[in-house]
């Protein structure tokens, strides 16, 4: 078969010289992160929703949720765009164009990019024709990607100032991590090839963030798709099938210049964020399994280093698969003014807010419980040092007991509202929160105090994906039509 013959193509980022001195014609997004904070409030949010892995033979879909408090359909799904195939596992999402293209008047934030983690397809969704009811624009088929690059299991998509789109891919068609790398698509969603130079693929793939002022891109490490698609097995960590490294690339050249081994305290480094201020040469990565936040930073000799700046202690538990339960930091983000960091503990069930005005010393300013395995009513209990057992109080919302744990989060531009979904990956959902298979996900909104710090559940907002027309679905990544603090990069 033709798809068995892989001809590796290596693409380079398009050279697109754009003047940064214009004063009138501007492209998408905002000139600075602080300007973005003054942008219009959100009225819609797009959510990737999954039927893959649930036992329901329905296609995954993109939900449009009304988040305008003055609207009659506030806190409701107002549109569903099913994709044309089954078993995709929609996961993360990105844009064809964002604030990195702000100086390019010819650029438009139009297409939401939806990589399918399991099938390998990538969908381009038109959100401009009707923002409330997006439409399918194009499908990049996995056969095309495989034949030209050998890449599969696409995950994170970021728009580049050139107009190209870069997508991290976590393995080859057989799920081996050795085949992972970075896919380049052009502005028409044609496959250009691999971004990284031959011999410069990372050990494992997952997330990435680039910062042109420091001529650097840094990528993180989940694990081999052949392992994580089967569910989490602690033995696979010992077998070397999960990652613990940060890969420091020369940008935009695609050559690894340094690899940081985070060691046994940095297992499964997932989401990565530089500070939004593009002059800053520091950022954070959340290490899920060991539940540490690692700060990375440039040193005086232009190399990069790292340090643990906060840790979520594992809890001693009874009636669980292990005697200790990690928090499992699966997502975090940074407010656009670089003042606050928000993280989730998917297993423990809490969301935390830290002041990071001193990035070396994050200060916990608030914490709220929105689910988790140790909430009251669960068979699992935590054990204190004196042997006493306890569970956490979790507020019901509109009569609904909260399911699962906080997983993906998204922050409003002004930093005052935090949105939360609770699905990680269908196989892991089934393993750790089987109730989600039966009752589906939900989406919450947390009110944020941006002056003194503080988190409070909004009792008027609850989106129940358990009552969807085709049955309960799993909700994951969230995006605003105008961009946000995890989609947009300033250069």
CSV table of C-alpha atoms in Angstrom, one decimal:
chain,number,residue,atom,x,y,z
A,1,UNK,CA,0.0,0.0,0.0
A,2,UNK,CA,1.1,3.5,-0.7
A,3,UNK,CA,0.7,4.5,2.9
A,4,UNK,CA,3.3,2.0,3.9
A,5,UNK,CA,5.9,3.9,2.0
A,6,UNK,CA,6.9,6.8,4.1
A,7,UNK,CA,8.9,9.6,2.5
A,8,UNK,CA,10.0,11.9,5.2
A,9,UNK,CA,9.5,15.5,4.3
A,10,UNK,CA,11.1,18.2,6.4
A,11,UNK,CA,9.4,21.6,6.2
A,12,UNK,CA,10.8,24.9,7.2
A,13,UNK,CA,8.8,27.8,8.7
A,14,UNK,CA,7.9,30.2,6.0
A,15,UNK,CA,9.8,33.5,5.9
A,16,UNK,CA,7.2,36.2,6.1
A,17,UNK,CA,8.6,39.6,6.8
A,18,UNK,CA,6.0,41.8,8.4
A,19,UNK,CA,6.7,45.4,9.5
A,20,UNK,CA,6.1,46.0,13.2
A,21,UNK,CA,5.9,49.7,12.8
A,22,UNK,CA,2.5,50.0,11.3
A,23,UNK,CA,-0.1,52.0,13.2
A,24,UNK,CA,-3.4,51.3,11.4
A,25,UNK,CA,-3.8,47.9,9.8
A,26,UNK,CA,-3.6,45.1,12.3
A,27,UNK,CA,-4.0,41.4,12.3
A,28,UNK,CA,-5.6,39.0,14.8
A,29,UNK,CA,-5.4,39.2,18.5
A,30,UNK,CA,-3.7,42.0,20.5
A,31,UNK,CA,-0.4,43.8,20.4
A,32,UNK,CA,0.5,42.9,24.0
A,33,UNK,CA,-0.9,40.6,26.7
A,34,UNK,CA,-1.9,43.6,28.8
A,35,UNK,CA,-3.9,45.0,25.9
A,36,UNK,CA,-5.6,41.6,25.6
A,37,UNK,CA,-6.8,41.9,29.2
A,38,UNK,CA,-8.8,44.9,28.2
A,39,UNK,CA,-10.4,43.1,25.3
A,40,UNK,CA,-14.1,42.3,25.1
A,41,UNK,CA,-15.6,39.8,27.6
A,42,UNK,CA,-16.3,36.3,26.3
A,43,UNK,CA,-19.8,35.5,25.1
A,44,UNK,CA,-19.1,32.1,23.5
A,45,UNK,CA,-16.7,29.2,24.2
A,46,UNK,CA,-15.9,26.2,22.0
A,47,UNK,CA,-15.5,22.9,23.8
A,48,UNK,CA,-14.2,19.6,22.3
A,49,UNK,CA,-16.6,16.8,23.2
A,50,UNK,CA,-15.8,13.1,22.9
A,51,UNK,CA,-17.8,9.9,22.3
A,52,UNK,CA,-14.7,7.9,21.4
A,53,UNK,CA,-14.0,5.3,24.0
A,54,UNK,CA,-17.4,5.7,25.7
A,55,UNK,CA,-19.1,2.8,24.0
A,56,UNK,CA,-21.4,5.2,22.1
A,57,UNK,CA,-21.0,4.8,18.3
A,58,UNK,CA,-21.3,8.6,17.7
A,59,UNK,CA,-18.8,11.0,16.2
A,60,UNK,CA,-17.0,13.5,18.5
A,61,UNK,CA,-18.2,17.1,18.2
A,62,UNK,CA,-17.4,20.7,18.8
A,63,UNK,CA,-19.9,22.3,21.2
A,64,UNK,CA,-20.6,26.0,21.3
A,65,UNK,CA,-21.6,27.1,24.8
A,66,UNK,CA,-23.2,30.4,25.6
A,67,UNK,CA,-21.3,32.2,28.4
A,68,UNK,CA,-23.0,35.6,28.2
A,69,UNK,CA,-24.8,36.1,31.5
A,70,UNK,CA,-27.3,38.4,29.9
A,71,UNK,CA,-28.3,35.8,27.3
A,72,UNK,CA,-31.5,33.6,27.5
A,73,UNK,CA,-29.3,30.6,26.7
A,74,UNK,CA,-26.6,31.3,29.2
A,75,UNK,CA,-24.8,28.2,30.4
A,76,UNK,CA,-26.3,26.1,27.6
A,77,UNK,CA,-24.9,24.3,24.6
A,78,UNK,CA,-26.3,26.2,21.6
A,79,UNK,CA,-24.7,24.3,18.8
A,80,UNK,CA,-23.0,21.0,18.1
A,81,UNK,CA,-20.8,20.3,15.1
A,82,UNK,CA,-20.2,16.6,14.8
A,83,UNK,CA,-17.1,15.5,12.8
A,84,UNK,CA,-17.6,13.1,9.9
A,85,UNK,CA,-15.7,10.1,11.4
A,86,UNK,CA,-15.9,7.9,14.4
A,87,UNK,CA,-13.3,7.2,17.0
A,88,UNK,CA,-11.2,10.3,16.6
A,89,UNK,CA,-10.8,11.4,20.2
A,90,UNK,CA,-10.8,15.1,19.8
A,91,UNK,CA,-8.6,16.5,22.5
A,92,UNK,CA,-6.7,19.8,22.3
A,93,UNK,CA,-7.3,22.7,19.9
A,94,UNK,CA,-5.5,25.7,18.5
A,95,UNK,CA,-5.9,28.5,15.9
A,96,UNK,CA,-4.7,29.0,12.4
A,97,UNK,CA,-3.7,32.6,13.4
A,98,UNK,CA,-3.3,34.4,16.7
A,99,UNK,CA,-1.6,37.3,18.4
A,100,UNK,CA,1.8,36.1,17.1
A,101,UNK,CA,0.4,37.4,13.7
A,102,UNK,CA,-0.9,40.7,15.1
A,103,UNK,CA,1.4,42.8,12.9
A,104,UNK,CA,0.2,41.0,9.8
A,105,UNK,CA,-2.9,42.8,8.5
A,106,UNK,CA,-3.5,40.0,6.0
A,107,UNK,CA,-3.9,37.4,8.7
A,108,UNK,CA,-7.3,36.4,10.2
A,109,UNK,CA,-8.1,34.2,13.1
A,110,UNK,CA,-10.7,32.1,11.3
A,111,UNK,CA,-10.0,28.4,11.7
A,112,UNK,CA,-10.0,26.4,14.9
A,113,UNK,CA,-7.6,23.5,14.5
A,114,UNK,CA,-8.8,20.2,16.1
A,115,UNK,CA,-6.2,17.4,16.1
A,116,UNK,CA,-7.6,14.0,16.8
A,117,UNK,CA,-5.3,12.3,19.2
A,118,UNK,CA,-6.3,8.7,18.4
A,119,UNK,CA,-7.2,8.7,14.7
A,120,UNK,CA,-4.6,11.2,13.6
A,121,UNK,CA,-7.0,13.4,11.7
A,122,UNK,CA,-6.8,17.1,11.9
A,123,UNK,CA,-9.9,19.2,11.4
A,124,UNK,CA,-10.0,22.9,10.4
A,125,UNK,CA,-13.2,24.5,11.6
A,126,UNK,CA,-14.5,27.8,10.2
A,127,UNK,CA,-15.6,30.0,13.1
A,128,UNK,CA,-16.1,33.2,11.2
A,129,UNK,CA,-19.0,32.5,8.9
A,130,UNK,CA,-21.2,32.0,12.0
A,131,UNK,CA,-19.4,32.1,15.3
A,132,UNK,CA,-22.4,30.5,17.1
A,133,UNK,CA,-22.5,27.7,14.6
A,134,UNK,CA,-19.1,26.8,13.2
A,135,UNK,CA,-18.7,24.7,10.1
A,136,UNK,CA,-16.2,22.1,8.9
A,137,UNK,CA,-13.7,23.6,6.4
A,138,UNK,CA,-11.2,20.9,5.8
A,139,UNK,CA,-9.9,17.5,7.0
A,140,UNK,CA,-6.2,16.6,7.0
A,141,UNK,CA,-6.2,12.9,6.7
A,142,UNK,CA,-3.9,10.7,8.7
A,143,UNK,CA,-2.7,8.8,5.6
A,144,UNK,CA,-1.4,12.1,4.1
A,145,UNK,CA,0.4,13.0,7.4
A,146,UNK,CA,1.9,9.5,7.8
A,147,UNK,CA,3.0,9.1,4.2
A,148,UNK,CA,4.9,12.4,4.2
A,149,UNK,CA,6.2,12.6,7.8
A,150,UNK,CA,5.6,9.2,9.6
A,151,UNK,CA,3.9,11.1,12.3
A,152,UNK,CA,0.7,10.1,14.2
A,153,UNK,CA,-1.2,10.9,17.4
A,154,UNK,CA,-1.4,14.7,16.9
A,155,UNK,CA,-1.8,16.7,20.1
A,156,UNK,CA,-1.0,20.5,20.5
A,157,UNK,CA,-1.5,23.0,17.7
A,158,UNK,CA,0.1,26.5,17.7
A,159,UNK,CA,-0.1,29.1,15.1
A,160,UNK,CA,3.1,30.7,14.0
A,161,UNK,CA,3.8,34.3,12.9
A,162,UNK,CA,4.6,32.9,9.4
A,163,UNK,CA,1.1,31.8,8.9
A,164,UNK,CA,2.1,28.1,9.3
A,165,UNK,CA,0.6,25.8,11.9
A,166,UNK,CA,2.8,23.5,14.0
A,167,UNK,CA,1.4,20.4,15.7
A,168,UNK,CA,3.2,18.1,18.1
A,169,UNK,CA,2.7,14.4,17.3
A,170,UNK,CA,3.3,11.9,20.0
A,171,UNK,CA,4.4,8.8,18.0
A,172,UNK,CA,4.4,6.8,14.8
A,173,UNK,CA,1.5,4.8,13.4
A,174,UNK,CA,2.3,1.9,15.8
A,175,UNK,CA,2.3,4.2,18.8
A,176,UNK,CA,6.0,4.1,19.4
A,177,UNK,CA,7.4,7.3,21.0
A,178,UNK,CA,10.6,7.0,18.8
A,179,UNK,CA,8.5,8.2,15.9
A,180,UNK,CA,7.3,11.4,17.5
A,181,UNK,CA,8.0,15.0,16.3
A,182,UNK,CA,6.4,18.1,15.0
A,183,UNK,CA,4.2,18.5,12.0
A,184,UNK,CA,4.1,21.7,9.9
A,185,UNK,CA,1.0,22.7,8.0
A,186,UNK,CA,0.8,25.7,5.7
A,187,UNK,CA,-1.9,28.3,5.9
A,188,UNK,CA,-4.1,26.1,3.6
A,189,UNK,CA,-3.6,23.1,5.8
A,190,UNK,CA,-1.4,21.3,3.4
A,191,UNK,CA,1.3,19.0,4.9
A,192,UNK,CA,4.7,20.7,4.6
A,193,UNK,CA,6.7,18.1,6.5
A,194,UNK,CA,8.4,17.7,9.9
A,195,UNK,CA,9.6,20.9,11.6
A,196,UNK,CA,12.5,19.4,13.5
A,197,UNK,CA,15.7,18.6,11.7
A,198,UNK,CA,16.6,15.0,11.0
A,199,UNK,CA,18.0,13.4,14.2
A,200,UNK,CA,16.4,16.1,16.4
A,201,UNK,CA,13.2,14.4,17.4
A,202,UNK,CA,12.4,14.5,21.2
A,203,UNK,CA,12.4,11.5,23.4
A,204,UNK,CA,8.7,11.8,24.0
A,205,UNK,CA,6.1,14.4,22.8
A,206,UNK,CA,3.3,16.3,24.3
A,207,UNK,CA,3.0,20.1,24.6
A,208,UNK,CA,5.3,22.9,23.4
A,209,UNK,CA,5.7,26.7,23.6
A,210,UNK,CA,8.0,28.9,21.5
A,211,UNK,CA,9.5,32.3,22.3
A,212,UNK,CA,11.3,33.9,19.3
A,213,UNK,CA,12.9,36.7,21.4
A,214,UNK,CA,15.0,34.0,23.1
A,215,UNK,CA,15.3,31.9,19.9
A,216,UNK,CA,13.9,29.0,21.8
A,217,UNK,CA,11.1,26.4,21.7
A,218,UNK,CA,10.6,24.0,24.6
A,219,UNK,CA,8.6,20.8,24.4
A,220,UNK,CA,7.4,18.3,27.1
A,221,UNK,CA,7.0,14.6,27.5
A,222,UNK,CA,3.9,12.5,28.1
A,223,UNK,CA,4.6,9.0,27.0
A,224,UNK,CA,4.4,6.4,24.2
A,225,UNK,CA,0.9,6.2,22.7
A,226,UNK,CA,1.1,2.4,22.7
A,227,UNK,CA,1.2,2.7,26.5
A,228,UNK,CA,-1.1,5.6,27.4
A,229,UNK,CA,-3.9,4.6,25.0
A,230,UNK,CA,-4.3,1.4,27.0
A,231,UNK,CA,-4.8,3.2,30.3
A,232,UNK,CA,-2.3,4.2,33.0
A,233,UNK,CA,0.0,1.4,34.2
A,234,UNK,CA,2.6,2.3,36.8
A,235,UNK,CA,4.8,-0.4,35.5
A,236,UNK,CA,5.0,1.4,32.2
A,237,UNK,CA,6.8,4.3,34.0
A,238,UNK,CA,9.4,1.9,35.3
A,239,UNK,CA,9.7,0.4,31.8
A,240,UNK,CA,10.6,3.8,30.4
A,241,UNK,CA,7.4,4.3,28.4
A,242,UNK,CA,6.7,7.7,30.0
A,243,UNK,CA,8.8,10.9,29.9
A,244,UNK,CA,10.6,13.2,32.3
A,245,UNK,CA,12.5,15.6,30.0
A,246,UNK,CA,12.2,19.0,28.6
A,247,UNK,CA,13.6,19.5,25.1
A,248,UNK,CA,15.1,22.9,24.3
A,249,UNK,CA,15.1,23.7,20.6
A,250,UNK,CA,16.8,26.4,18.6
A,251,UNK,CA,14.0,28.5,17.1
A,252,UNK,CA,13.0,28.5,14.3
A,253,UNK,CA,15.7,26.1,13.1
A,254,UNK,CA,14.4,22.9,14.7
A,255,UNK,CA,17.7,21.7,16.3
A,256,UNK,CA,17.8,20.4,19.9
A,257,UNK,CA,20.3,22.4,21.8
A,258,UNK,CA,19.7,21.0,25.2
A,259,UNK,CA,17.7,18.3,27.0
A,260,UNK,CA,16.7,18.8,30.6
A,261,UNK,CA,16.2,15.6,32.6
A,262,UNK,CA,13.7,16.4,35.4
A,263,UNK,CA,14.5,13.2,37.2
A,264,UNK,CA,12.2,11.2,39.4
A,265,UNK,CA,10.6,14.3,40.8
A,266,UNK,CA,9.6,15.5,37.3
A,267,UNK,CA,7.6,12.5,35.9
A,268,UNK,CA,5.1,13.2,33.1
A,269,UNK,CA,5.8,16.9,32.4
A,270,UNK,CA,2.7,17.9,30.5
A,271,UNK,CA,1.5,21.5,29.9
A,272,UNK,CA,4.2,24.1,29.5
A,273,UNK,CA,3.8,27.9,29.5
A,274,UNK,CA,6.3,30.7,29.2
A,275,UNK,CA,5.3,33.9,31.0
A,276,UNK,CA,3.3,36.0,28.5
A,277,UNK,CA,5.6,38.9,28.5
A,278,UNK,CA,7.8,38.0,25.5
A,279,UNK,CA,10.9,39.6,27.1
A,280,UNK,CA,10.8,37.2,30.0
A,281,UNK,CA,13.0,34.1,29.8
A,282,UNK,CA,11.2,31.9,32.3
A,283,UNK,CA,8.0,29.8,32.5
A,284,UNK,CA,6.6,26.7,34.1
A,285,UNK,CA,5.7,23.1,33.4
A,286,UNK,CA,3.4,20.9,35.4
A,287,UNK,CA,4.7,17.4,36.1
A,288,UNK,CA,1.6,15.3,36.5
A,289,UNK,CA,2.6,12.1,38.2
A,290,UNK,CA,4.9,13.6,40.8
A,291,UNK,CA,2.6,16.7,41.0
A,292,UNK,CA,5.4,19.3,41.0
A,293,UNK,CA,5.5,22.6,39.3
A,294,UNK,CA,8.9,23.2,37.7
A,295,UNK,CA,10.2,26.6,36.7
A,296,UNK,CA,12.5,26.7,33.7
A,297,UNK,CA,14.7,29.7,33.1
A,298,UNK,CA,17.7,30.9,31.0
A,299,UNK,CA,21.0,31.1,32.7
A,300,UNK,CA,23.8,33.8,32.2
A,301,UNK,CA,25.6,31.5,29.8
A,302,UNK,CA,22.5,31.2,27.6
A,303,UNK,CA,21.8,27.6,28.6
A,304,UNK,CA,18.5,26.7,30.4
A,305,UNK,CA,18.0,25.3,33.8
A,306,UNK,CA,15.1,24.3,36.1
A,307,UNK,CA,13.9,24.1,39.7
A,308,UNK,CA,10.9,22.8,41.6
A,309,UNK,CA,9.0,25.8,42.9
A,310,UNK,CA,5.9,24.1,44.4
A,311,UNK,CA,4.7,20.6,45.2
A,312,UNK,CA,1.4,19.0,45.8
A,313,UNK,CA,1.9,16.4,48.4
A,314,UNK,CA,0.4,12.9,47.8
A,315,UNK,CA,-2.3,11.9,50.2
A,316,UNK,CA,-2.3,8.7,52.2
A,317,UNK,CA,-5.6,6.9,51.2
A,318,UNK,CA,-7.6,3.8,51.9
A,319,UNK,CA,-9.7,1.8,49.4
A,320,UNK,CA,-7.7,2.9,46.3
A,321,UNK,CA,-5.4,1.1,44.0
A,322,UNK,CA,-2.3,2.6,45.7
A,323,UNK,CA,-1.6,3.6,49.3
A,324,UNK,CA,-0.8,7.1,48.3
A,325,UNK,CA,-2.7,9.3,45.7
A,326,UNK,CA,-0.9,12.0,43.8
A,327,UNK,CA,-2.8,15.2,43.0
A,328,UNK,CA,-2.1,14.7,39.3
A,329,UNK,CA,-1.5,18.2,37.9
A,330,UNK,CA,-2.9,17.8,34.4
A,331,UNK,CA,-3.4,21.4,33.4
A,332,UNK,CA,-2.4,24.9,34.5
A,333,UNK,CA,-2.4,28.3,33.0
A,334,UNK,CA,-1.0,31.8,33.7
A,335,UNK,CA,-3.1,35.0,33.7
A,336,UNK,CA,-2.2,37.5,31.0
A,337,UNK,CA,-0.6,39.9,33.4
A,338,UNK,CA,1.7,37.1,34.7
A,339,UNK,CA,0.4,37.6,38.2
A,340,UNK,CA,-1.4,34.4,38.9
A,341,UNK,CA,-0.9,30.7,38.1
A,342,UNK,CA,-3.9,28.3,38.2
A,343,UNK,CA,-3.5,24.6,38.4
A,344,UNK,CA,-5.8,21.6,38.8
A,345,UNK,CA,-5.3,18.3,40.7
A,346,UNK,CA,-7.4,15.9,38.7
A,347,UNK,CA,-7.4,13.1,41.3
A,348,UNK,CA,-7.5,15.1,44.5
A,349,UNK,CA,-10.2,17.4,43.0
A,350,UNK,CA,-9.1,20.9,43.8
A,351,UNK,CA,-8.2,24.0,41.8
A,352,UNK,CA,-5.4,26.2,43.1
A,353,UNK,CA,-4.5,29.9,42.6
A,354,UNK,CA,-0.9,31.0,43.2
A,355,UNK,CA,0.5,34.5,43.1
A,356,UNK,CA,3.7,34.3,40.9
A,357,UNK,CA,4.8,37.9,40.9
A,358,UNK,CA,8.0,36.3,42.2
A,359,UNK,CA,8.2,33.3,39.9
A,360,UNK,CA,10.8,31.7,42.1
A,361,UNK,CA,8.4,31.6,45.1
A,362,UNK,CA,4.7,31.0,44.1
A,363,UNK,CA,2.4,31.9,46.9
A,364,UNK,CA,-0.9,29.9,47.4
A,365,UNK,CA,-3.7,32.5,47.5
A,366,UNK,CA,-6.8,30.3,47.1
A,367,UNK,CA,-8.1,26.8,46.7
A,368,UNK,CA,-11.5,25.4,45.8
A,369,UNK,CA,-12.8,21.8,45.6
A,370,UNK,CA,-14.8,20.8,42.5
A,371,UNK,CA,-14.8,17.0,42.6
A,372,UNK,CA,-12.1,14.4,43.0
A,373,UNK,CA,-11.8,10.9,44.3
A,374,UNK,CA,-11.9,11.8,48.0
A,375,UNK,CA,-15.1,13.9,48.1
A,376,UNK,CA,-17.7,13.0,50.7
A,377,UNK,CA,-19.8,10.1,49.6
A,378,UNK,CA,-16.8,8.3,47.9
A,379,UNK,CA,-15.6,4.9,49.1
A,380,UNK,CA,-12.0,6.4,49.2
A,381,UNK,CA,-10.9,8.2,52.3
A,382,UNK,CA,-7.7,10.1,53.1
A,383,UNK,CA,-5.7,9.3,56.2
A,384,UNK,CA,-4.2,12.0,58.4
A,385,UNK,CA,-0.9,11.5,60.2
A,386,UNK,CA,-2.7,10.6,63.4
A,387,UNK,CA,-4.6,7.8,61.6
A,388,UNK,CA,-7.9,9.8,61.4
A,389,UNK,CA,-9.7,9.6,58.1
A,390,UNK,CA,-11.3,12.4,56.3
A,391,UNK,CA,-13.0,13.5,53.0
A,392,UNK,CA,-13.5,16.8,51.3
A,393,UNK,CA,-16.7,18.8,51.1
A,394,UNK,CA,-17.7,19.5,47.5
A,395,UNK,CA,-20.5,21.9,46.8
A,396,UNK,CA,-23.4,20.7,44.7
A,397,UNK,CA,-24.4,23.0,41.8
A,398,UNK,CA,-28.1,23.3,40.9
A,399,UNK,CA,-28.7,20.0,42.7
A,400,UNK,CA,-25.9,18.2,40.8
A,401,UNK,CA,-23.2,16.3,42.6
A,402,UNK,CA,-19.9,17.1,40.9
A,403,UNK,CA,-18.4,14.2,38.9
A,404,UNK,CA,-14.8,13.5,38.0
A,405,UNK,CA,-12.1,16.0,38.9
A,406,UNK,CA,-11.0,19.3,37.4
A,407,UNK,CA,-9.0,18.7,34.3
A,408,UNK,CA,-8.9,21.4,31.6
A,409,UNK,CA,-9.2,25.1,32.5
A,410,UNK,CA,-9.6,28.4,30.6
A,411,UNK,CA,-9.3,31.9,32.0
A,412,UNK,CA,-11.2,35.0,30.8
A,413,UNK,CA,-9.0,37.7,29.2
A,414,UNK,CA,-9.6,40.0,32.2
A,415,UNK,CA,-8.7,37.1,34.5
A,416,UNK,CA,-11.9,37.2,36.5
A,417,UNK,CA,-13.6,33.9,35.3
A,418,UNK,CA,-12.1,30.5,35.2
A,419,UNK,CA,-13.9,27.7,33.2
A,420,UNK,CA,-13.4,24.1,34.1
A,421,UNK,CA,-14.1,20.7,32.4
A,422,UNK,CA,-13.4,17.3,33.8
A,423,UNK,CA,-12.4,14.8,31.1
A,424,UNK,CA,-8.7,13.9,30.6
A,425,UNK,CA,-8.6,11.1,28.0
A,426,UNK,CA,-11.4,8.6,27.5
A,427,UNK,CA,-9.4,5.6,28.5
A,428,UNK,CA,-8.1,7.3,31.6
A,429,UNK,CA,-11.5,8.6,32.4
A,430,UNK,CA,-12.9,5.1,32.3
A,431,UNK,CA,-10.1,3.9,34.6
A,432,UNK,CA,-10.2,6.6,37.3
A,433,UNK,CA,-13.7,8.0,37.0
A,434,UNK,CA,-15.9,5.3,35.4
A,435,UNK,CA,-19.0,7.4,36.5
A,436,UNK,CA,-18.1,9.8,33.6
A,437,UNK,CA,-18.8,7.0,31.1
A,438,UNK,CA,-22.4,6.7,32.4
A,439,UNK,CA,-23.1,10.3,33.4
A,440,UNK,CA,-20.8,12.4,31.2
A,441,UNK,CA,-18.8,15.5,31.8
A,442,UNK,CA,-19.8,18.9,33.1
A,443,UNK,CA,-18.4,22.4,32.8
A,444,UNK,CA,-18.1,24.9,35.7
A,445,UNK,CA,-17.2,28.5,36.1
A,446,UNK,CA,-15.1,29.8,39.0
A,447,UNK,CA,-15.3,33.5,40.0
A,448,UNK,CA,-11.8,34.9,40.6
A,449,UNK,CA,-10.7,37.7,42.9
A,450,UNK,CA,-7.8,39.3,41.0
A,451,UNK,CA,-6.9,41.9,43.6
A,452,UNK,CA,-6.3,39.8,46.7
A,453,UNK,CA,-6.7,36.4,45.3
A,454,UNK,CA,-9.7,34.1,45.7
A,455,UNK,CA,-11.7,31.4,44.0
A,456,UNK,CA,-15.5,30.8,44.3
A,457,UNK,CA,-17.8,28.5,42.3
A,458,UNK,CA,-20.5,30.4,40.3
A,459,UNK,CA,-23.7,28.7,41.3
A,460,UNK,CA,-25.5,30.1,38.3
A,461,UNK,CA,-23.3,28.3,35.7
A,462,UNK,CA,-23.5,24.6,35.1
A,463,UNK,CA,-23.2,22.9,31.7
A,464,UNK,CA,-24.3,19.2,31.9
A,465,UNK,CA,-22.8,17.2,29.1
A,466,UNK,CA,-24.6,14.2,30.6
A,467,UNK,CA,-27.9,15.3,29.0
A,468,UNK,CA,-26.7,15.7,25.4
A,469,UNK,CA,-29.0,14.6,22.6
A,470,UNK,CA,-26.8,11.6,21.6
A,471,UNK,CA,-26.0,10.6,25.2
A,472,UNK,CA,-23.5,11.6,27.8
A,473,UNK,CA,-20.2,13.0,26.3
A,474,UNK,CA,-16.8,13.8,27.7
A,475,UNK,CA,-15.8,17.5,27.6
A,476,UNK,CA,-12.2,18.6,27.2
A,477,UNK,CA,-10.4,21.7,25.8
A,478,UNK,CA,-12.1,25.2,25.7
A,479,UNK,CA,-11.4,28.1,23.4
A,480,UNK,CA,-12.9,31.6,22.9
A,481,UNK,CA,-13.4,32.8,19.3
A,482,UNK,CA,-11.0,35.7,20.0
A,483,UNK,CA,-8.2,33.8,21.6
A,484,UNK,CA,-7.0,33.2,25.1
A,485,UNK,CA,-4.1,32.9,27.5
A,486,UNK,CA,-3.2,29.3,26.3
A,487,UNK,CA,-3.7,29.7,22.6
A,488,UNK,CA,-1.9,33.1,21.9
A,489,UNK,CA,1.8,33.7,22.0
A,490,UNK,CA,3.3,37.2,21.9
A,491,UNK,CA,6.6,37.7,20.0
